[in-house]
Amino acid sequence: MRAYLELCQRIIDQGTWVENERTGKRCLTVINADLQYNVGANEFPLITTRKSFFKSAIAEFIGYIRGYDNAADFRKLGTKTWDANANLNEAWLNNSYRKGEDDMGRVYGVQARAWAKPDGGSIDQLKKIVDNLKKGIDDRAEIMTFYNPGEFDLGCLRPCMHTHNFSLLGDTLHLTSFQRSCDVPLGLNFNQVQVFFFLAIMAQITGKKAGTAYHKIVNAHIYEDQLSLMQEVQLKREPLALPKLIINPKIQSLEDLETWVTMDDFKVEGYQCHDAIKYPFAV
Ligand SMILES: Nc1nc(=O)c2c([nH]1)NC[C@@H]1CN(c3ccc(C(=O)N[C@@H](CCC(=O)O)C(=O)O)cc3)CN21
Ligand SMILES: O=c1ccn([C@H]2C[C@H](O)[C@@H](COP(=O)(O)O)O2)c(=O)[nH]1
């Protein structure tokens, strides 16, 4: 994935150091990055310059699709990525809305599937999109957003990849995803997989052809304790050919995703990669 490595190099060459109060760590930062993935050709953007755990990334996204609000449910599905933010994030631990161990509060999937209306009802943003796309409808607002400032204090973290906007041109489905904040060594590995996966699976369950996924990032950063591994190890490696993502064709509906799907329904074909790198994680 040359575009990924180019972004890493750009941060190193042109980045500005920015203090981050929430994590207490400085970040080398650039503003604005545009990535794009050819989902139709199944060019799966799985990072090859280190071992990348794509199942964890897909599990996280399926957790959002299911509206999970608990790190234990994410673990059962196959990812530990929410453990730290649910259980070690100081501000959240001191928040009176936290319902105990593993609770994440009203983040991501809760907003996607049960956005609270002022009248006490709720909105299922994802189901509306699936229903429309299946009928061939693009109302120019096929948008699922996790970004609900009115409920930030009810959750452990503000969403980073916050909005997904689908577009239908003929029978080809495209996706534009927006990310406000991006931990390039750790988070972006996962986010690239997730943007690709979301378009691929939505095309599959709505009976459309997958087109292009556009991934728009605002603040792209490398934390100071990740920098030497990026510079001295990952950027010295040559990228290898991209693999393919194989999704079980039996997955045919939103209900399938909500009920029986497990990580065994996803495989990569032709994934060659360099050794794993363990990047520090900022809580
Ligand atoms: N600082 C920070 N960076 C992030 O990328 C991030 C957050 N916080 N908080 C919320 C979620 C959680 N995400 C995470 C959390 C952990 C890994 C991680 O540890 N990845 C390892 C191994 C993962 C595995 O074994 O499954 C990696 O090497 O990629 C990645 C993304 C992405 N997000
Ligand atoms: O999907 C994700 C989720 C989180 N991140 C990163 C981006 C930042 O480094 C932190 C979140 O911190 P904020 O202070 O809320 O911006 O997590 C990511 O890259 N991808």
Coordinates of C-alpha atoms and ligand atoms in Angstrom, one line a residue:
M1 CA 0.0 0.0 0.0
R2 CA 2.1 2.9 -1.3
A3 CA -0.5 5.5 -0.3
Y4 CA -0.3 4.4 3.3
L5 CA 3.5 4.6 3.4
E6 CA 3.5 8.0 1.6
L7 CA 1.2 9.3 4.3
C8 CA 3.6 8.1 7.0
Q9 CA 6.5 9.7 5.2
R10 CA 4.6 12.9 4.7
I11 CA 3.9 13.1 8.5
I12 CA 7.6 12.6 9.2
D13 CA 8.8 15.1 6.6
Q14 CA 6.1 17.8 7.0
G15 CA 4.3 17.2 10.3
T16 CA 4.0 19.7 13.1
W17 CA 4.4 18.6 16.7
V18 CA 1.1 19.0 18.6
E19 CA 0.6 18.5 22.4
N20 CA -2.4 16.3 23.1
E21 CA -3.9 16.9 26.5
R22 CA -6.2 13.8 26.6
T23 CA -3.4 11.3 26.2
G24 CA -0.6 13.4 27.6
K25 CA 1.5 12.5 24.5
R26 CA 2.8 14.7 21.7
C27 CA 1.8 13.9 18.1
L28 CA 3.5 14.6 14.8
T29 CA 0.5 15.8 12.8
V30 CA -0.6 16.7 9.3
I31 CA -4.0 17.9 8.2
N32 CA -5.9 16.3 5.3
A33 CA -5.3 12.9 3.7
D34 CA -7.3 11.2 1.0
L35 CA -7.1 7.5 0.5
Q36 CA -9.1 5.4 -1.9
Y37 CA -9.7 1.7 -2.3
N38 CA -10.9 -0.3 -5.3
V39 CA -13.4 -2.6 -3.7
G40 CA -14.9 -3.7 -7.0
A41 CA -11.5 -5.2 -8.0
N42 CA -11.1 -6.6 -4.5
E43 CA -7.8 -4.8 -3.8
F44 CA -7.9 -5.3 -0.1
P45 CA -5.8 -2.6 1.6
L46 CA -4.3 -4.7 4.3
I47 CA -0.9 -3.3 5.4
T48 CA 1.9 -5.6 4.2
T49 CA 4.9 -3.8 5.8
R50 CA 3.8 -5.4 9.1
K51 CA 1.5 -8.2 10.2
S52 CA -2.0 -6.7 10.3
F53 CA -4.8 -8.3 12.2
F54 CA -7.7 -7.9 9.8
K55 CA -10.1 -10.1 11.7
S56 CA -9.9 -7.8 14.7
A57 CA -10.8 -4.8 12.5
I58 CA -13.7 -6.6 10.9
A59 CA -15.0 -7.8 14.3
E60 CA -14.9 -4.2 15.6
F61 CA -17.0 -3.1 12.6
I62 CA -19.5 -5.9 13.0
G63 CA -19.8 -4.9 16.6
Y64 CA -20.8 -1.4 15.4
I65 CA -23.3 -2.9 12.9
R66 CA -24.8 -4.8 15.8
G67 CA -25.1 -1.7 18.0
Y68 CA -22.8 -3.1 20.8
D69 CA -22.0 -0.8 23.7
N70 CA -19.8 -3.2 25.7
A71 CA -16.2 -4.3 25.3
A72 CA -17.1 -7.8 26.5
D73 CA -19.4 -8.3 23.4
F74 CA -16.5 -7.1 21.2
R75 CA -14.2 -9.6 22.8
K76 CA -16.7 -12.5 22.2
L77 CA -16.7 -11.5 18.5
G78 CA -12.9 -11.5 18.3
T79 CA -11.4 -8.1 19.2
K80 CA -9.9 -6.6 22.3
T81 CA -9.7 -3.1 20.8
W82 CA -12.3 -1.5 23.2
D83 CA -10.9 -2.9 26.4
A84 CA -8.6 0.0 27.1
N85 CA -11.1 2.7 26.3
A86 CA -13.9 1.1 28.3
N87 CA -11.8 0.2 31.4
L88 CA -8.6 2.3 31.5
N89 CA -9.7 5.7 30.2
E90 CA -9.4 8.0 33.3
A91 CA -12.1 10.5 32.2
W92 CA -14.6 7.7 31.5
L93 CA -13.8 5.8 34.7
N94 CA -14.8 9.0 36.6
N95 CA -17.9 9.5 34.5
S96 CA -21.2 8.8 36.5
Y97 CA -22.9 7.5 33.3
R98 CA -20.4 4.6 33.1
K99 CA -22.5 1.4 33.9
G100 CA -19.6 -0.6 35.2
E101 CA -16.9 -3.0 33.8
D102 CA -16.6 -3.0 30.0
D103 CA -19.3 -0.4 29.4
M104 CA -18.5 1.9 26.5
G105 CA -21.6 4.1 26.7
R106 CA -23.5 5.6 23.8
V107 CA -20.8 5.4 21.2
Y108 CA -20.5 4.2 17.6
G109 CA -23.0 1.3 17.1
V110 CA -25.5 2.7 19.6
Q111 CA -25.7 5.9 17.5
A112 CA -25.9 3.9 14.2
R113 CA -28.7 1.7 15.3
A114 CA -30.5 3.6 18.1
W115 CA -30.0 7.4 17.7
A116 CA -32.1 8.9 20.5
K117 CA -34.9 11.2 19.3
P118 CA -36.1 14.1 21.5
D119 CA -39.6 12.4 21.7
G120 CA -38.2 9.3 23.3
G121 CA -38.1 7.2 20.1
S122 CA -35.0 6.1 18.2
I123 CA -33.7 6.1 14.7
D124 CA -32.0 3.1 13.0
Q125 CA -29.7 4.8 10.5
L126 CA -28.2 1.6 9.1
K127 CA -31.5 -0.2 8.4
K128 CA -32.8 2.8 6.5
I129 CA -29.8 2.8 4.2
V130 CA -30.0 -1.0 3.6
D131 CA -33.7 -0.8 2.9
N132 CA -33.3 2.1 0.4
L133 CA -30.3 0.6 -1.4
K134 CA -32.0 -2.8 -1.8
K135 CA -34.8 -0.9 -3.6
G136 CA -32.3 0.9 -5.8
I137 CA -32.9 4.2 -4.0
D138 CA -30.1 6.8 -3.2
D139 CA -31.9 9.8 -1.7
R140 CA -28.5 11.7 -1.6
A141 CA -28.5 11.3 2.1
E142 CA -27.6 7.6 2.6
I143 CA -25.6 8.6 5.7
M144 CA -24.8 6.7 8.8
T145 CA -23.1 9.0 11.4
F146 CA -21.8 8.1 14.8
Y147 CA -21.2 11.8 15.6
N148 CA -23.6 13.0 18.2
P149 CA -22.2 15.9 20.2
G150 CA -25.3 16.0 22.4
E151 CA -24.2 12.6 23.8
F152 CA -20.4 12.8 24.0
D153 CA -20.6 12.9 27.8
L154 CA -22.5 9.5 27.7
G155 CA -19.7 7.6 26.0
C156 CA -16.0 6.7 26.5
L157 CA -14.6 8.3 23.3
R158 CA -15.8 10.6 20.6
P159 CA -16.0 8.6 17.3
C160 CA -12.9 8.9 15.1
M161 CA -14.2 7.5 11.8
H162 CA -17.6 9.2 12.3
T163 CA -19.6 9.3 9.1
H164 CA -20.2 6.9 6.2
N165 CA -22.0 8.2 3.1
F166 CA -23.2 5.7 0.5
S167 CA -23.9 6.6 -3.2
L168 CA -25.6 4.5 -5.8
L169 CA -24.7 5.1 -9.5
G170 CA -26.7 2.7 -11.6
D171 CA -26.2 -0.6 -9.8
T172 CA -22.7 0.3 -8.5
L173 CA -22.4 1.2 -4.8
H174 CA -19.7 3.7 -3.6
L175 CA -18.8 4.8 -0.1
T176 CA -17.3 8.0 1.2
S177 CA -16.0 7.7 4.9
F178 CA -14.9 10.6 7.0
Q179 CA -12.4 10.4 9.9
R180 CA -11.6 13.4 12.1
S181 CA -8.6 11.9 14.0
C182 CA -6.3 9.1 12.9
D183 CA -3.6 7.2 14.8
V184 CA -1.7 6.3 11.6
P185 CA 0.5 3.4 12.9
L186 CA -2.3 1.7 14.8
G187 CA -5.8 2.9 14.0
L188 CA -5.4 3.4 10.2
N189 CA -4.4 -0.2 9.7
F190 CA -7.8 -1.0 11.1
N191 CA -9.8 1.8 9.5
Q192 CA -8.6 1.0 6.0
V193 CA -9.9 -2.5 6.4
Q194 CA -13.1 -1.2 7.9
V195 CA -13.9 1.2 5.1
F196 CA -13.2 -1.5 2.5
F197 CA -15.2 -4.1 4.4
F198 CA -18.2 -1.8 4.9
L199 CA -18.6 -1.1 1.2
A200 CA -18.0 -4.8 0.3
I201 CA -20.5 -6.1 2.8
M202 CA -23.2 -3.5 2.0
A203 CA -22.9 -4.2 -1.7
Q204 CA -23.3 -7.9 -0.9
I205 CA -26.4 -7.6 1.3
T206 CA -28.1 -5.1 -1.0
G207 CA -27.4 -6.9 -4.2
K208 CA -25.3 -4.1 -5.7
K209 CA -21.9 -4.1 -7.3
A210 CA -19.1 -2.7 -5.2
G211 CA -17.3 0.3 -6.6
T212 CA -14.8 2.6 -4.9
A213 CA -14.4 3.5 -1.2
Y214 CA -13.1 7.1 -0.6
H215 CA -11.5 7.6 2.9
K216 CA -11.1 11.2 4.0
I217 CA -9.0 12.0 7.0
V218 CA -8.6 15.3 8.7
N219 CA -6.0 15.1 11.6
A220 CA -3.5 12.3 10.8
H221 CA -0.9 11.7 13.4
I222 CA 1.9 9.6 14.8
Y223 CA 2.4 9.6 18.6
E224 CA 5.9 10.5 19.7
D225 CA 6.5 7.0 21.2
Q226 CA 5.6 5.4 17.9
L227 CA 7.8 7.5 15.7
S228 CA 11.1 5.5 15.9
L229 CA 9.4 2.2 15.0
M230 CA 7.8 3.8 12.0
Q231 CA 10.9 5.6 10.9
E232 CA 13.5 2.9 11.6
V233 CA 11.5 -0.2 11.0
Q234 CA 8.3 0.0 9.0
L235 CA 9.3 2.7 6.5
K236 CA 12.5 0.7 5.6
R237 CA 10.4 -2.2 4.3
E238 CA 9.1 -2.7 0.8
P239 CA 5.3 -3.2 0.4
L240 CA 4.1 -6.5 -1.0
A241 CA 1.2 -7.3 -3.3
L242 CA -2.2 -6.7 -1.9
P243 CA -4.3 -9.7 -0.9
K244 CA -8.0 -10.3 -1.5
L245 CA -10.8 -10.4 1.1
I246 CA -13.1 -13.4 0.8
I247 CA -16.5 -13.0 2.4
N248 CA -18.9 -15.9 2.9
P249 CA -21.4 -15.5 0.1
K250 CA -24.1 -16.9 2.4
I251 CA -24.2 -13.5 4.1
Q252 CA -27.2 -12.0 2.4
S253 CA -28.9 -9.6 4.8
L254 CA -28.5 -7.2 7.7
E255 CA -30.1 -9.9 9.9
D256 CA -27.4 -12.4 8.9
L257 CA -24.8 -9.9 10.1
E258 CA -26.8 -9.3 13.3
T259 CA -27.2 -13.0 14.1
W260 CA -25.0 -15.9 13.0
V261 CA -21.9 -14.3 11.3
T262 CA -18.6 -15.0 13.0
M263 CA -15.0 -14.2 12.0
D264 CA -14.8 -17.6 10.3
D265 CA -16.9 -16.1 7.5
F266 CA -14.0 -13.9 6.5
K267 CA -10.6 -14.9 4.9
V268 CA -7.8 -13.3 3.2
E269 CA -6.2 -14.8 0.1
G270 CA -2.6 -14.2 -0.8
Y271 CA -1.6 -12.2 2.2
Q272 CA 2.2 -11.9 2.5
C273 CA 3.6 -9.5 5.1
H274 CA 6.7 -8.5 7.0
D275 CA 7.0 -9.3 10.7
A276 CA 4.7 -7.8 13.3
I277 CA 5.5 -4.5 14.9
K278 CA 4.1 -3.7 18.4
Y279 CA 3.3 0.0 18.4
P280 CA 2.5 1.7 21.8
F281 CA -1.1 2.5 22.3
A282 CA -2.2 5.9 23.8
V283 CA -5.3 5.7 26.1
Ligands
LIG1 N1 -4.7 5.9 20.6 C1 -5.7 5.2 20.0 N2 -5.5 4.7 18.8 C2 -6.4 4.0 18.1 O1 -6.2 3.6 17.0 C3 -7.7 3.8 18.7 C4 -7.9 4.3 20.0 N3 -6.9 5.0 20.6 N4 -9.1 4.1 20.7 C5 -10.2 3.5 20.1 C6 -9.9 2.6 19.0 C7 -9.3 1.3 19.4 N5 -8.5 0.9 18.2 C8 -7.4 0.1 18.3 C9 -7.0 -0.5 19.5 C10 -6.0 -1.4 19.6 C11 -5.3 -1.7 18.4 C12 -4.2 -2.7 18.5 O2 -3.7 -3.0 19.6 N6 -3.7 -3.3 17.4 C13 -2.6 -4.2 17.4 C14 -3.0 -5.6 17.5 C15 -4.4 -6.0 17.5 C16 -4.7 -7.4 17.6 O3 -3.9 -8.2 18.0 O4 -5.9 -7.8 17.4 C17 -1.8 -4.0 16.1 O5 -0.6 -4.3 16.1 O6 -2.4 -3.6 15.1 C18 -5.7 -1.2 17.2 C19 -6.7 -0.3 17.1 C20 -8.5 2.0 17.3 N7 -8.8 3.1 18.1
LIG2 O1 -11.1 4.1 14.6 C1 -10.3 4.8 15.2 C2 -10.5 5.2 16.6 C3 -9.5 5.9 17.2 N1 -8.4 6.3 16.5 C4 -7.4 7.1 17.2 C5 -7.2 8.5 16.8 C6 -6.7 9.2 18.1 O2 -5.3 8.9 18.2 C7 -7.4 8.4 19.2 C8 -8.6 9.1 19.6 O3 -8.3 10.3 20.3 P1 -9.2 11.7 20.2 O4 -8.5 12.5 21.3 O5 -10.6 11.3 20.5 O6 -9.0 12.2 18.8 O7 -7.8 7.2 18.6 C9 -8.2 5.9 15.2 O8 -7.2 6.2 14.6 N2 -9.2 5.2 14.6

